[in-house]
Tab-separated table of C-alpha atoms and ligand atoms in Angstrom:
chain	number	residue	atom	x	y	z
A	1386	MET	CA	0.000	0.000	0.000
A	1387	GLN	CA	2.825	2.345	0.914
A	1388	LEU	CA	4.575	1.812	-2.408
A	1389	ILE	CA	1.419	2.464	-4.324
A	1390	TRP	CA	0.770	5.601	-2.340
A	1391	GLU	CA	4.287	6.861	-3.004
A	1392	GLU	CA	3.801	6.216	-6.672
A	1393	PHE	CA	0.532	8.100	-6.501
A	1394	LEU	CA	2.218	11.070	-4.800
A	1395	LYS	CA	4.772	11.236	-7.573
A	1396	ILE	CA	2.043	11.429	-10.176
A	1397	ILE	CA	0.139	14.092	-8.276
A	1398	LYS	CA	3.302	16.073	-7.837
A	1399	GLU	CA	3.760	16.129	-11.574
A	1400	GLU	CA	0.174	16.794	-12.327
A	1401	ALA	CA	-0.870	19.244	-9.621
A	1402	GLY	CA	2.446	20.455	-8.241
A	1403	SER	CA	4.410	19.789	-5.116
A	1404	GLN	CA	2.536	22.417	-3.100
A	1405	ILE	CA	-0.672	20.402	-3.352
A	1406	VAL	CA	1.162	17.258	-2.301
A	1407	GLU	CA	2.771	19.032	0.641
A	1408	THR	CA	-0.413	20.723	1.743
A	1409	TRP	CA	-2.951	17.966	1.344
A	1410	PHE	CA	-1.503	14.553	0.560
A	1411	LYS	CA	1.645	14.283	2.621
A	1412	ALA	CA	-0.210	13.472	5.821
A	1413	VAL	CA	-2.542	11.020	4.102
A	1414	SER	CA	-1.866	7.346	3.737
A	1415	LEU	CA	-3.394	4.502	1.813
A	1416	GLU	CA	-4.709	2.275	4.546
A	1417	GLU	CA	-6.496	-0.512	2.826
A	1418	TRP	CA	-7.777	-1.736	-0.475
A	1419	ASP	CA	-10.554	-4.268	-0.385
A	1420	GLY	CA	-10.483	-6.041	-3.736
A	1421	SER	CA	-13.862	-7.705	-3.232
A	1422	THR	CA	-15.833	-4.520	-2.628
A	1423	ASN	CA	-13.442	-2.219	-4.442
A	1424	ILE	CA	-13.376	0.130	-1.488
A	1425	ILE	CA	-10.233	2.056	-0.872
A	1426	THR	CA	-9.592	3.397	2.595
A	1427	LEU	CA	-7.472	6.476	3.036
A	1428	ARG	CA	-6.310	7.630	6.402
A	1429	VAL	CA	-6.456	11.420	6.857
A	1430	PRO	CA	-5.285	13.530	9.788
A	1431	ASN	CA	-8.606	15.256	10.351
A	1432	GLN	CA	-12.063	15.883	8.941
A	1433	PHE	CA	-11.072	19.116	7.341
A	1434	VAL	CA	-8.411	17.521	5.192
A	1435	SER	CA	-10.861	14.771	4.425
A	1436	ARG	CA	-13.499	17.217	3.233
A	1437	TRP	CA	-11.024	19.244	1.238
A	1438	ILE	CA	-9.630	16.241	-0.542
A	1439	GLN	CA	-13.080	14.898	-1.277
A	1440	ASP	CA	-14.220	18.223	-2.619
A	1441	HIS	CA	-11.185	18.864	-4.758
A	1442	TYR	CA	-9.317	15.729	-5.574
A	1443	THR	CA	-11.752	12.856	-5.761
A	1444	GLU	CA	-11.438	12.550	-9.513
A	1445	LEU	CA	-7.669	12.686	-9.347
A	1446	LEU	CA	-7.588	10.008	-6.678
A	1447	LYS	CA	-9.978	7.769	-8.489
A	1448	THR	CA	-8.281	8.008	-11.830
A	1449	HIS	CA	-4.756	7.322	-10.664
A	1450	LEU	CA	-5.433	4.838	-7.895
A	1451	ALA	CA	-7.665	2.878	-10.234
A	1452	ARG	CA	-4.812	2.664	-12.681
A	1453	LEU	CA	-2.206	1.796	-10.065
A	1454	LEU	CA	-4.397	-0.832	-8.435
A	1455	HIS	CA	-5.936	-2.117	-11.655
A	1456	ALA	CA	-9.326	-1.557	-10.068
A	1457	PRO	CA	-11.566	0.271	-12.500
A	1458	ILE	CA	-14.270	1.339	-10.084
A	1459	PHE	CA	-14.153	1.797	-6.373
A	1460	LYS	CA	-15.476	3.885	-3.544
A	1461	LEU	CA	-13.278	6.045	-1.433
A	1462	ASN	CA	-13.535	5.711	2.300
A	1463	PHE	CA	-11.885	8.299	4.508
A	1464	VAL	CA	-10.970	7.577	8.105
A	1465	CYS	CA	-9.412	10.009	10.504
A	1466	SER	CA	-6.306	9.214	12.470
A	1467	THR	CA	-8.211	9.939	15.638
A	1468	GLN	CA	-10.707	7.202	14.903
A	1469	PRO	CA	-10.143	3.976	16.824
A	1470	ALA	CA	-8.728	1.032	14.897
A	1471	VAL	CA	-11.937	-1.001	14.978
A	1472	GLN	CA	-13.756	1.688	13.136
A	1473	ARG	CA	-10.938	2.160	10.727
A	1474	THR	CA	-11.504	-1.007	8.832
A	1475	ARG	CA	-13.863	-0.928	5.967
A	1476	ASN	CA	-16.855	0.735	7.614
A	1477	ILE	CA	-17.814	4.048	6.171
A	1478	ILE	CA	-18.716	5.970	9.274
A	1479	PRO	CA	-20.409	9.306	9.018
A	1480	ALA	CA	-18.588	11.671	11.337
A	1481	SER	CA	-21.864	12.843	12.790
A	1482	VAL	CA	-22.446	9.522	14.508
A	1483	LEU	CA	-19.028	9.456	16.111
A	1484	PRO	CA	-18.931	10.160	19.819
A	1485	ARG	CA	-18.770	13.909	20.265
A	1486	THR	CA	-15.231	13.946	21.590
A	1487	LEU	CA	-13.906	12.126	18.557
A	1488	ALA	CA	-15.725	14.366	16.158
A	1489	GLU	CA	-14.354	17.352	18.037
A	1490	GLN	CA	-10.810	16.083	17.918
A	1491	ASP	CA	-11.178	15.840	14.193
A	1492	GLN	CA	-11.679	19.540	13.885
A	1493	PRO	CA	-8.677	21.413	12.596
A	1494	SER	CA	-6.714	23.157	15.273
A	1495	LEU	CA	-7.485	26.557	13.811
A	1496	SER	CA	-11.167	26.458	14.419
A	1497	GLN	CA	-12.188	29.532	12.466
A	1498	HIS	CA	-9.384	29.904	9.981
A	1499	THR	CA	-7.454	27.661	7.780
A	1500	GLN	CA	-4.216	28.091	5.914
A	1501	ILE	CA	-4.502	27.804	2.202
A	1502	PRO	CA	-1.879	28.333	-0.417
A	1503	GLN	CA	-2.212	31.609	-2.276
A	1504	ALA	CA	-0.596	32.820	-5.437
A	1505	GLY	CA	2.916	34.061	-4.841
A	1506	LYS	CA	2.453	34.808	-1.178
A	1507	GLY	CA	3.228	31.638	0.682
A	1508	SER	CA	0.026	31.165	2.521
A	1509	ALA	CA	-2.908	33.298	3.413
A	1510	VAL	CA	-5.411	33.022	6.178
A	1511	ILE	CA	-8.833	32.714	4.665
A	1512	PRO	CA	-11.789	32.592	7.001
A	1513	ALA	CA	-13.468	29.239	6.770
A	1514	LYS	CA	-17.149	29.008	7.443
A	1515	GLN	CA	-17.981	26.999	10.515
A	1516	GLU	CA	-20.271	24.802	8.456
A	1517	ASP	CA	-17.380	23.921	6.175
A	1518	LEU	CA	-15.315	22.745	9.115
A	1519	VAL	CA	-18.041	20.677	10.655
A	1520	PRO	CA	-17.686	17.073	9.589
A	1521	SER	CA	-20.601	16.364	7.385
A	1522	ASN	CA	-22.053	13.139	6.207
A	1523	LYS	CA	-24.603	15.089	4.275
A	1524	LYS	CA	-22.471	16.411	1.504
A	1525	GLU	CA	-21.600	13.176	-0.141
A	1526	ARG	CA	-20.324	13.308	-3.636
A	1527	ASP	CA	-21.940	11.140	-6.209
A	1528	ARG	CA	-20.378	9.609	-9.257
A	1529	THR	CA	-20.380	12.820	-11.229
A	1530	GLY	CA	-18.618	14.627	-8.423
A	1531	ASN	CA	-21.702	16.597	-7.437
A	1532	ASN	CA	-21.579	18.002	-3.984
A	1533	LEU	CA	-25.203	18.603	-3.214
A	1534	ASN	CA	-26.466	18.491	0.319
A	1535	GLU	CA	-29.170	15.887	0.186
A	1536	GLN	CA	-30.815	17.169	3.341
A	1537	TYR	CA	-32.019	20.238	1.506
A	1538	HIS	CA	-34.931	19.666	-0.809
A	1539	PHE	CA	-38.246	21.221	-1.714
A	1540	ASP	CA	-40.238	18.881	0.500
A	1541	ASN	CA	-38.697	20.298	3.638
A	1542	PHE	CA	-38.707	23.911	2.554
A	1543	VAL	CA	-41.646	25.720	4.120
A	1544	VAL	CA	-43.274	28.201	1.785
A	1545	GLY	CA	-44.746	31.430	3.101
A	1546	VAL	CA	-45.381	34.909	1.757
A	1547	SER	CA	-41.773	35.818	2.461
A	1548	ASN	CA	-40.216	33.247	0.146
A	1549	SER	CA	-42.966	32.183	-2.229
A	1550	LEU	CA	-41.575	33.900	-5.306
A	1551	ALA	CA	-38.087	32.497	-4.845
A	1552	HIS	CA	-39.530	29.062	-4.142
A	1553	ALA	CA	-41.845	29.093	-7.148
A	1554	ALA	CA	-39.086	30.252	-9.484
A	1555	ALA	CA	-36.659	27.709	-8.077
A	1556	TYR	CA	-39.147	24.933	-8.610
A	1557	ALA	CA	-40.085	26.139	-12.072
A	1558	ILE	CA	-36.569	26.054	-13.444
A	1559	CYS	CA	-36.152	22.381	-12.505
A	1560	GLU	CA	-38.827	21.553	-15.037
A	1561	ASN	CA	-36.983	23.050	-17.923
A	1562	LEU	CA	-33.386	23.847	-17.120
A	1563	GLY	CA	-31.967	26.893	-18.838
A	1564	ARG	CA	-35.221	27.794	-20.574
A	1565	VAL	CA	-37.438	29.551	-18.055
A	1566	TYR	CA	-35.535	32.018	-15.909
A	1567	ASN	CA	-31.887	32.214	-16.702
A	1568	PRO	CA	-30.097	33.187	-14.622
A	1569	LEU	CA	-32.244	32.873	-11.538
A	1570	PHE	CA	-30.932	35.256	-8.940
A	1571	ILE	CA	-32.087	34.719	-5.357
A	1572	TYR	CA	-31.267	37.279	-2.726
A	1573	GLY	CA	-32.059	37.739	0.945
A	1574	GLY	CA	-30.577	38.108	4.397
A	1575	THR	CA	-28.483	35.559	6.224
A	1576	GLY	CA	-30.126	32.374	7.353
A	1577	LEU	CA	-33.262	32.861	5.271
A	1578	GLY	CA	-32.952	29.776	3.101
A	1579	LYS	CA	-30.906	30.704	0.015
A	1580	THR	CA	-28.478	27.828	0.324
A	1581	HIS	CA	-31.345	25.490	1.108
A	1582	LEU	CA	-33.116	26.500	-2.101
A	1583	LEU	CA	-29.985	26.161	-4.223
A	1584	HIS	CA	-29.396	22.601	-3.072
A	1585	ALA	CA	-33.103	21.854	-3.455
A	1586	ILE	CA	-32.889	22.929	-7.097
A	1587	GLY	CA	-29.878	20.691	-7.650
A	1588	ASN	CA	-31.474	17.700	-5.959
A	1589	GLU	CA	-34.773	18.133	-7.756
A	1590	ALA	CA	-33.136	18.585	-11.161
A	1591	ARG	CA	-31.075	15.459	-10.642
A	1592	LYS	CA	-34.101	13.539	-9.481
A	1593	ARG	CA	-35.758	14.375	-12.777
A	1594	ASN	CA	-32.705	13.686	-14.806
A	1595	PRO	CA	-29.930	11.763	-13.038
A	1596	ASN	CA	-27.599	12.216	-15.984
A	1597	ILE	CA	-27.181	15.948	-15.752
A	1598	ILE	CA	-24.087	17.442	-14.235
A	1599	VAL	CA	-24.783	19.812	-11.397
A	1600	ARG	CA	-22.205	21.906	-9.684
A	1601	TYR	CA	-22.817	23.691	-6.398
A	1602	GLU	CA	-20.183	26.303	-5.746
A	1603	THR	CA	-19.673	28.814	-3.011
A	1604	SER	CA	-17.895	31.911	-4.144
A	1605	ASP	CA	-15.158	31.555	-1.549
A	1606	ASN	CA	-14.445	28.056	-2.796
A	1607	PHE	CA	-14.438	29.363	-6.338
A	1608	LEU	CA	-12.015	32.066	-5.277
A	1609	ASN	CA	-9.660	29.629	-3.545
A	1610	ASP	CA	-9.655	27.253	-6.481
A	1611	PHE	CA	-9.113	30.078	-8.875
A	1612	ILE	CA	-6.118	31.351	-6.919
A	1613	ASN	CA	-4.670	27.865	-6.864
A	1614	SER	CA	-5.217	27.429	-10.565
A	1615	ILE	CA	-3.268	30.576	-11.325
A	1616	ARG	CA	-0.544	29.494	-9.012
A	1617	PHE	CA	-0.122	26.280	-10.919
A	1618	ASP	CA	-0.740	27.870	-14.258
A	1619	ARG	CA	-3.891	25.927	-14.808
A	1620	SER	CA	-6.509	28.584	-15.194
A	1621	HIS	CA	-7.613	27.170	-18.560
A	1622	LEU	CA	-8.334	23.853	-16.832
A	1623	PHE	CA	-10.147	25.679	-14.090
A	1624	ARG	CA	-12.428	27.337	-16.603
A	1625	SER	CA	-13.029	24.231	-18.614
A	1626	ARG	CA	-14.320	22.234	-15.683
A	1627	TYR	CA	-17.323	24.522	-15.543
A	1628	HIS	CA	-18.048	24.242	-19.207
A	1629	LYS	CA	-19.355	20.719	-18.829
A	1630	VAL	CA	-22.049	21.486	-16.306
A	1631	ASP	CA	-25.761	21.602	-17.071
A	1632	LEU	CA	-26.707	23.427	-13.908
A	1633	ILE	CA	-24.518	25.672	-11.833
A	1634	LEU	CA	-25.590	26.805	-8.390
A	1635	PHE	CA	-23.423	29.669	-7.330
A	1636	ASP	CA	-23.900	30.652	-3.692
A	1637	ASP	CA	-23.088	33.961	-1.986
A	1638	ILE	CA	-21.863	35.784	-5.054
A	1639	GLN	CA	-21.290	38.921	-2.969
A	1640	PHE	CA	-17.991	37.447	-1.810
A	1641	LEU	CA	-16.568	38.033	-5.271
A	1642	SER	CA	-16.713	41.746	-4.659
A	1643	ASN	CA	-13.458	43.547	-5.391
A	1644	LYS	CA	-11.872	40.366	-6.743
A	1645	GLU	CA	-11.293	41.674	-10.234
A	1646	GLN	CA	-9.505	38.726	-11.765
A	1647	THR	CA	-11.891	36.195	-10.298
A	1648	GLN	CA	-14.825	38.210	-11.575
A	1649	GLU	CA	-13.230	38.203	-14.994
A	1650	THR	CA	-13.095	34.427	-15.001
A	1651	PHE	CA	-16.572	34.179	-13.588
A	1652	PHE	CA	-17.810	36.450	-16.359
A	1653	HIS	CA	-16.246	34.188	-18.940
A	1654	ILE	CA	-17.784	31.063	-17.407
A	1655	PHE	CA	-21.143	32.781	-17.129
A	1656	ASN	CA	-21.120	33.710	-20.797
A	1657	VAL	CA	-20.159	30.264	-22.015
A	1658	LEU	CA	-22.861	28.604	-19.924
A	1659	TYR	CA	-25.470	31.172	-20.800
A	1660	GLU	CA	-24.834	30.867	-24.486
A	1661	GLN	CA	-25.265	27.120	-24.285
A	1662	GLN	CA	-28.541	27.657	-22.422
A	1663	LYS	CA	-27.196	25.960	-19.337
A	1664	GLN	CA	-29.047	26.886	-16.179
A	1665	ILE	CA	-27.355	29.383	-13.884
A	1666	VAL	CA	-28.603	30.054	-10.362
A	1667	LEU	CA	-27.002	32.697	-8.202
A	1668	SER	CA	-27.516	33.803	-4.640
A	1669	SER	CA	-26.476	36.877	-2.778
A	1670	ASP	CA	-27.334	38.840	0.321
A	1671	THR	CA	-28.498	41.823	-1.711
A	1672	PHE	CA	-29.998	42.825	-5.034
A	1673	PRO	CA	-27.414	42.605	-7.872
A	1674	LYS	CA	-27.171	46.373	-8.281
A	1675	GLU	CA	-26.360	46.799	-4.626
A	1676	ILE	CA	-23.424	44.404	-4.511
A	1677	ALA	CA	-20.508	46.707	-3.943
A	1678	GLY	CA	-17.304	46.025	-5.834
A	1679	LEU	CA	-18.912	43.954	-8.560
A	1680	GLN	CA	-18.343	44.840	-12.204
A	1681	ASN	CA	-21.340	46.536	-13.770
A	1682	ARG	CA	-21.448	44.158	-16.710
A	1683	LEU	CA	-21.755	41.268	-14.245
A	1684	LYS	CA	-24.489	43.034	-12.321
A	1685	SER	CA	-26.475	43.615	-15.459
A	1686	ARG	CA	-26.084	40.004	-16.592
A	1687	MET	CA	-27.402	38.857	-13.255
A	1688	GLU	CA	-30.603	40.710	-13.924
A	1689	TRP	CA	-31.163	39.158	-17.345
A	1690	GLY	CA	-33.318	36.400	-15.947
A	1691	LEU	CA	-35.430	36.603	-12.841
A	1692	VAL	CA	-34.441	38.275	-9.599
A	1693	ALA	CA	-36.370	36.833	-6.655
A	1694	ASP	CA	-36.063	37.896	-3.069
A	1695	ILE	CA	-36.502	36.095	0.210
A	1696	GLN	CA	-37.910	38.303	2.924
A	1697	ILE	CA	-37.945	37.849	6.647
A	1698	PRO	CA	-40.625	35.255	7.415
A	1699	ASP	CA	-43.833	36.220	9.173
A	1700	LEU	CA	-44.899	34.569	12.391
A	1701	GLU	CA	-46.974	31.895	10.673
A	1702	THR	CA	-44.123	30.841	8.430
A	1703	LYS	CA	-41.748	30.744	11.365
A	1704	LEU	CA	-44.195	28.518	13.235
A	1705	ALA	CA	-44.547	26.231	10.239
A	1706	ILE	CA	-40.778	25.985	9.910
A	1707	LEU	CA	-40.419	25.201	13.602
A	1708	THR	CA	-43.040	22.486	13.371
A	1709	LYS	CA	-41.311	20.935	10.381
A	1710	LYS	CA	-37.882	21.125	11.962
A	1711	ALA	CA	-39.246	19.637	15.190
A	1712	VAL	CA	-40.439	16.609	13.249
A	1713	ILE	CA	-37.085	16.314	11.477
A	1714	HIS	CA	-35.211	16.454	14.783
A	1715	SER	CA	-37.789	14.271	16.583
A	1716	ILE	CA	-38.598	16.989	19.089
A	1717	LYS	CA	-42.071	17.099	20.656
A	1718	LEU	CA	-42.901	20.743	20.440
A	1719	PRO	CA	-46.039	22.122	22.103
A	1720	ASP	CA	-47.717	25.061	20.326
A	1721	ASP	CA	-47.066	27.578	23.074
A	1722	VAL	CA	-43.354	26.752	23.058
A	1723	ALA	CA	-43.247	27.080	19.272
A	1724	GLU	CA	-44.815	30.516	19.559
A	1725	PHE	CA	-42.419	31.491	22.283
A	1726	ILE	CA	-39.401	30.468	20.200
A	1727	ALA	CA	-40.792	32.067	17.044
A	1728	SER	CA	-41.240	35.375	18.801
A	1729	ARG	CA	-37.659	35.296	20.122
A	1730	VAL	CA	-36.065	35.216	16.723
A	1731	ILE	CA	-37.072	37.688	14.115
A	1732	SER	CA	-34.888	37.552	11.125
A	1733	ASN	CA	-32.888	34.373	10.951
A	1734	ILE	CA	-34.210	30.872	10.409
A	1735	ARG	CA	-30.869	29.309	11.200
A	1736	GLU	CA	-31.049	30.902	14.621
A	1737	LEU	CA	-34.653	29.796	14.996
A	1738	GLU	CA	-33.596	26.216	14.377
A	1739	GLY	CA	-30.685	26.648	16.789
A	1740	LEU	CA	-33.011	27.642	19.612
A	1741	LEU	CA	-35.314	24.735	18.886
A	1742	ILE	CA	-32.430	22.297	19.024
A	1743	ARG	CA	-31.182	23.850	22.219
A	1744	VAL	CA	-34.526	23.437	23.925
A	1745	GLY	CA	-34.894	19.911	22.545
A	1746	ALA	CA	-31.413	18.901	23.653
A	1747	PHE	CA	-31.883	20.313	27.128
A	1748	ALA	CA	-35.186	18.491	27.581
A	1749	SER	CA	-33.777	15.219	26.376
A	1750	LEU	CA	-30.549	15.466	28.390
A	1751	THR	CA	-32.430	16.240	31.592
A	1752	ASN	CA	-35.200	13.817	30.788
A	1753	GLN	CA	-37.982	16.360	30.876
A	1754	GLN	CA	-40.960	17.190	28.729
A	1755	ILE	CA	-40.719	20.389	26.748
A	1756	THR	CA	-42.871	23.028	28.408
A	1757	LEU	CA	-43.087	26.771	28.102
A	1758	GLU	CA	-41.446	27.098	31.471
A	1759	LEU	CA	-38.529	24.920	30.455
A	1760	ALA	CA	-38.091	26.790	27.161
A	1761	LYS	CA	-38.051	30.120	28.964
A	1762	LYS	CA	-35.419	28.826	31.358
A	1763	VAL	CA	-33.229	27.439	28.599
A	1764	LEU	CA	-33.462	30.481	26.362
A	1765	LEU	CA	-33.132	33.061	29.097
A	1766	ASN	CA	-30.547	35.669	28.157
A	1767	MET	CA	-30.061	34.238	24.720
A	1768	THR	CA	-29.655	36.009	21.410
A	1769	GLU	CA	-29.994	39.548	20.303
A	1770	GLY	CA	-33.244	38.548	18.674
A	1771	ARG	CA	-34.732	37.915	22.077
A	1772	ARG	CA	-34.345	41.538	23.049
A	1773	ASP	CA	-35.637	42.814	19.747
A	1774	GLY	CA	-38.499	40.363	19.839
A	1775	GLU	CA	-39.475	41.376	23.332
A	1776	GLN	CA	-39.328	45.057	22.490
A	1777	LEU	CA	-41.666	44.577	19.570
A	1778	ASP	CA	-43.945	42.318	21.621
A	1779	THR	CA	-44.268	44.985	24.284
A	1780	ILE	CA	-44.922	47.761	21.798
A	1781	ILE	CA	-47.629	45.934	19.906
A	1782	LYS	CA	-49.341	44.887	23.142
A	1783	VAL	CA	-49.370	48.387	24.617
A	1784	VAL	CA	-50.653	49.916	21.384
A	1785	ALA	CA	-53.355	47.245	21.068
A	1786	LYS	CA	-54.462	47.828	24.646
A	1787	HIS	CA	-54.748	51.594	24.190
A	1788	TYR	CA	-56.962	51.252	21.185
A	1789	ALA	CA	-58.780	48.173	22.475
A	1790	VAL	CA	-58.086	46.067	19.402
A	1791	SER	CA	-56.631	42.576	19.199
A	1792	LEU	CA	-53.069	41.725	18.192
A	1793	ASN	CA	-54.466	39.654	15.358
A	1794	ASP	CA	-56.332	42.654	13.996
A	1795	ILE	CA	-53.154	44.697	13.959
A	1796	ARG	CA	-51.287	41.957	12.151
A	1797	SER	CA	-54.158	41.226	9.776
A	1798	LYS	CA	-54.655	42.643	6.308
A	1799	LYS	CA	-57.813	44.491	7.401
A	1800	ARG	CA	-57.958	47.971	5.958
A	1801	HIS	CA	-60.615	49.628	8.162
A	1802	GLN	CA	-59.542	53.129	8.919
A	1803	ASP	CA	-59.496	52.427	12.677
A	1804	ILE	CA	-57.345	49.350	12.411
A	1805	SER	CA	-55.046	51.008	9.872
A	1806	THR	CA	-54.385	53.880	12.232
A	1807	VAL	CA	-53.585	51.559	15.131
A	1808	ARG	CA	-51.236	49.602	12.887
A	1809	GLN	CA	-49.549	52.800	11.784
A	1810	VAL	CA	-49.070	53.860	15.389
A	1811	ALA	CA	-47.488	50.484	16.113
A	1812	PHE	CA	-45.067	50.955	13.203
A	1813	TYR	CA	-44.264	54.448	14.386
A	1814	MET	CA	-43.541	53.325	17.941
A	1815	MET	CA	-41.430	50.411	16.776
A	1816	LYS	CA	-39.328	52.656	14.620
A	1817	LYS	CA	-38.953	55.149	17.432
A	1818	LEU	CA	-38.392	52.822	20.362
A	1819	SER	CA	-36.783	49.626	19.082
A	1820	ASN	CA	-33.471	48.813	17.459
A	1821	CYS	CA	-35.118	46.934	14.633
A	1822	SER	CA	-34.776	47.762	10.967
A	1823	LEU	CA	-37.783	48.804	8.914
A	1824	GLN	CA	-37.672	45.436	7.205
A	1825	VAL	CA	-37.841	43.595	10.527
A	1826	ILE	CA	-40.628	45.830	11.780
A	1827	GLY	CA	-42.624	45.353	8.605
A	1828	SER	CA	-42.316	41.616	8.727
A	1829	TYR	CA	-43.229	41.544	12.409
A	1830	ILE	CA	-46.559	43.178	11.687
A	1831	GLY	CA	-47.961	40.776	9.159
A	1832	GLY	CA	-45.213	40.680	6.559
A	1833	ARG	CA	-45.335	44.253	5.297
A	1834	ASP	CA	-42.425	45.583	3.322
A	1835	HIS	CA	-40.333	48.505	4.410
A	1836	SER	CA	-42.025	51.000	2.111
A	1837	THR	CA	-45.340	50.315	3.898
A	1838	VAL	CA	-43.607	51.048	7.191
A	1839	ILE	CA	-42.162	54.323	5.900
A	1840	HIS	CA	-45.568	55.356	4.595
A	1841	ALA	CA	-47.206	54.528	7.948
A	1842	ILE	CA	-44.649	56.470	9.924
A	1843	SER	CA	-45.035	59.594	7.812
A	1844	LYS	CA	-48.814	59.414	8.212
A	1845	VAL	CA	-48.489	59.253	11.983
A	1846	GLU	CA	-46.031	62.149	11.966
A	1847	ASN	CA	-48.452	64.201	9.913
A	1848	LEU	CA	-51.307	63.498	12.280
A	1849	ARG	CA	-49.146	64.315	15.261
A	1850	GLU	CA	-48.300	67.715	13.804
A	1851	ASN	CA	-51.907	68.597	13.073
A	1852	ASN	CA	-53.814	67.018	15.913
A	1853	PRO	CA	-52.817	67.867	19.509
A	1854	ALA	CA	-55.082	65.213	21.034
A	1855	PHE	CA	-53.457	62.581	18.890
A	1856	ALA	CA	-50.011	63.898	19.802
A	1857	GLN	CA	-50.937	63.614	23.490
A	1858	LYS	CA	-52.128	60.051	23.001
A	1859	LEU	CA	-48.837	59.137	21.349
A	1860	LYS	CA	-46.979	60.531	24.343
A	1861	THR	CA	-49.035	58.469	26.766
A	1862	ILE	CA	-48.469	55.301	24.753
A	1863	GLU	CA	-44.772	55.995	24.502
A	1864	GLN	CA	-44.524	56.507	28.257
A	1865	GLU	CA	-46.246	53.249	28.920
A	1866	ILE	CA	-44.004	51.346	26.507
A	1867	ILE	CA	-40.875	52.779	28.066
A	1868	THR	CA	-41.917	51.942	31.605
A	1869	ASN	CA	-43.185	48.468	30.689
B	2158	ADP	P1	-28.890	31.280	3.819
B	2158	ADP	O1	-28.132	30.504	2.799
B	2158	ADP	O2	-29.907	32.203	3.239
B	2158	ADP	O3	-27.995	31.989	4.794
B	2158	ADP	P2	-29.743	28.670	4.675
B	2158	ADP	O4	-30.285	28.141	3.398
B	2158	ADP	O5	-28.419	28.171	5.101
B	2158	ADP	O6	-29.741	30.262	4.689
B	2158	ADP	O7	-30.830	28.395	5.803
B	2158	ADP	C1	-30.523	28.360	7.181
B	2158	ADP	C2	-31.308	27.247	7.837
B	2158	ADP	O8	-32.674	27.570	7.824
B	2158	ADP	C3	-31.169	25.921	7.145
B	2158	ADP	O9	-31.127	24.911	8.123
B	2158	ADP	C4	-32.422	25.809	6.318
B	2158	ADP	O10	-32.823	24.464	6.155
B	2158	ADP	C5	-33.418	26.547	7.167
B	2158	ADP	N1	-34.462	27.185	6.381
B	2158	ADP	C6	-34.419	28.394	5.790
B	2158	ADP	N2	-35.574	28.660	5.160
B	2158	ADP	C7	-36.356	27.583	5.346
B	2158	ADP	C8	-37.687	27.256	4.952
B	2158	ADP	N3	-38.435	28.094	4.243
B	2158	ADP	N4	-38.164	26.052	5.326
B	2158	ADP	C9	-37.435	25.218	6.057
B	2158	ADP	N5	-36.201	25.475	6.476
B	2158	ADP	C10	-35.652	26.638	6.132
B	2159	MG	MG1	-26.094	30.368	2.560
């Protein structure tokens, strides 16, 4: 095995350069080859190296090891040095089922950053996303090298007013890749489901046609690979690997901002794919025009197809998501607890899920049922969202009480003059007394957009100027909110 591995390293050195061998393959060894199952086991120092190699060098490994071992097809099995010997043999063990301590040991020592080679500068510290460092059994690569997360599909994506356009467009393109909306550009704040939708598109498209080649790419990965390709004078190869794909899912495009050369290459890839009517899906945290440091010609291309936004979810959608996630995580979630959690977190579904898991884990570890009391105890002093959520809760309650209307009426779409005024007062107070953005405030009161909030506030200000009794009432309400 050692001889074969050394032979392999020689080939890789020639083909990819000695830096790649030094950085990624030196600490790896060929542990076992099972001729009956054609499974090859590689021992890697940690999960990060394992992930990196799987994401970048699977094809290289397969091609050359197959030749050296005269084994045309095989699966690659990665085991970490920290795994005990019994588990090392043959079993393919998802890291997530390892005992926690083992999985933790497998984390790279630099928990937030990782050294990667960079053109001409030795090495650079590039922030690695936590999710990329977490060992994942979800992102398995299939035979075409796709790296879709199979946990994310349309079935477990909850649709509400806030994301219905993005969802509908995402689903529609799967039917007829490259023909309906191309590119599809999805934008929205962090943790609102962009990555989920991108993977869902990939999974759905492959379900319909398993032969297509799908590539999911984050822009920081793209950037790293691009830098490496220049370093090894392989930028033509880098480009060409995208030319084969039928569907490209390009996540978090905003990270390409101010990276001129990378944008240049991206532009080239975009054009080639677009001309061949290959489907392009892009995501970003803002509207194309608002991405700072992005070439104008790229911005305009991104708007050629359909631009769909994902807004902050309303309470109902948050509750539906919580219910769905509770089922997925086998957590028994009473309605009042779901409402409590949903009102804690305003603008981030990832955080919403985090709180749910926290409550669920606490209940299961201490062998208790989940109750409102327990949830309050567990989530006490947690998250910024809690404070914002409580501020808004207080404001809407005080306003509702003063005008003797129900919270539901304020949140509803009713347009009676009376209800509209109360709603406008609530918007006004929220803007004045909370730290929340207009977008958050709008979504808190029945999923209104920020222009509705601005309009409401100016109406209240007008009334205040021209109606002393109304101005006095506002003062009283404000006092009560502050002292609440
Ligand atoms: P983004 O990429 O926009 O930052 P993600 O796609 O990573 O957000 O979503 C964060 C988490 O929230 C994921 O676990 C995802 O499954 C979940 N999530 C987001 N939107 C929805 C939704 N509409 N239904 C179900 N889960 C969702
Ligand atoms: Mg994302």
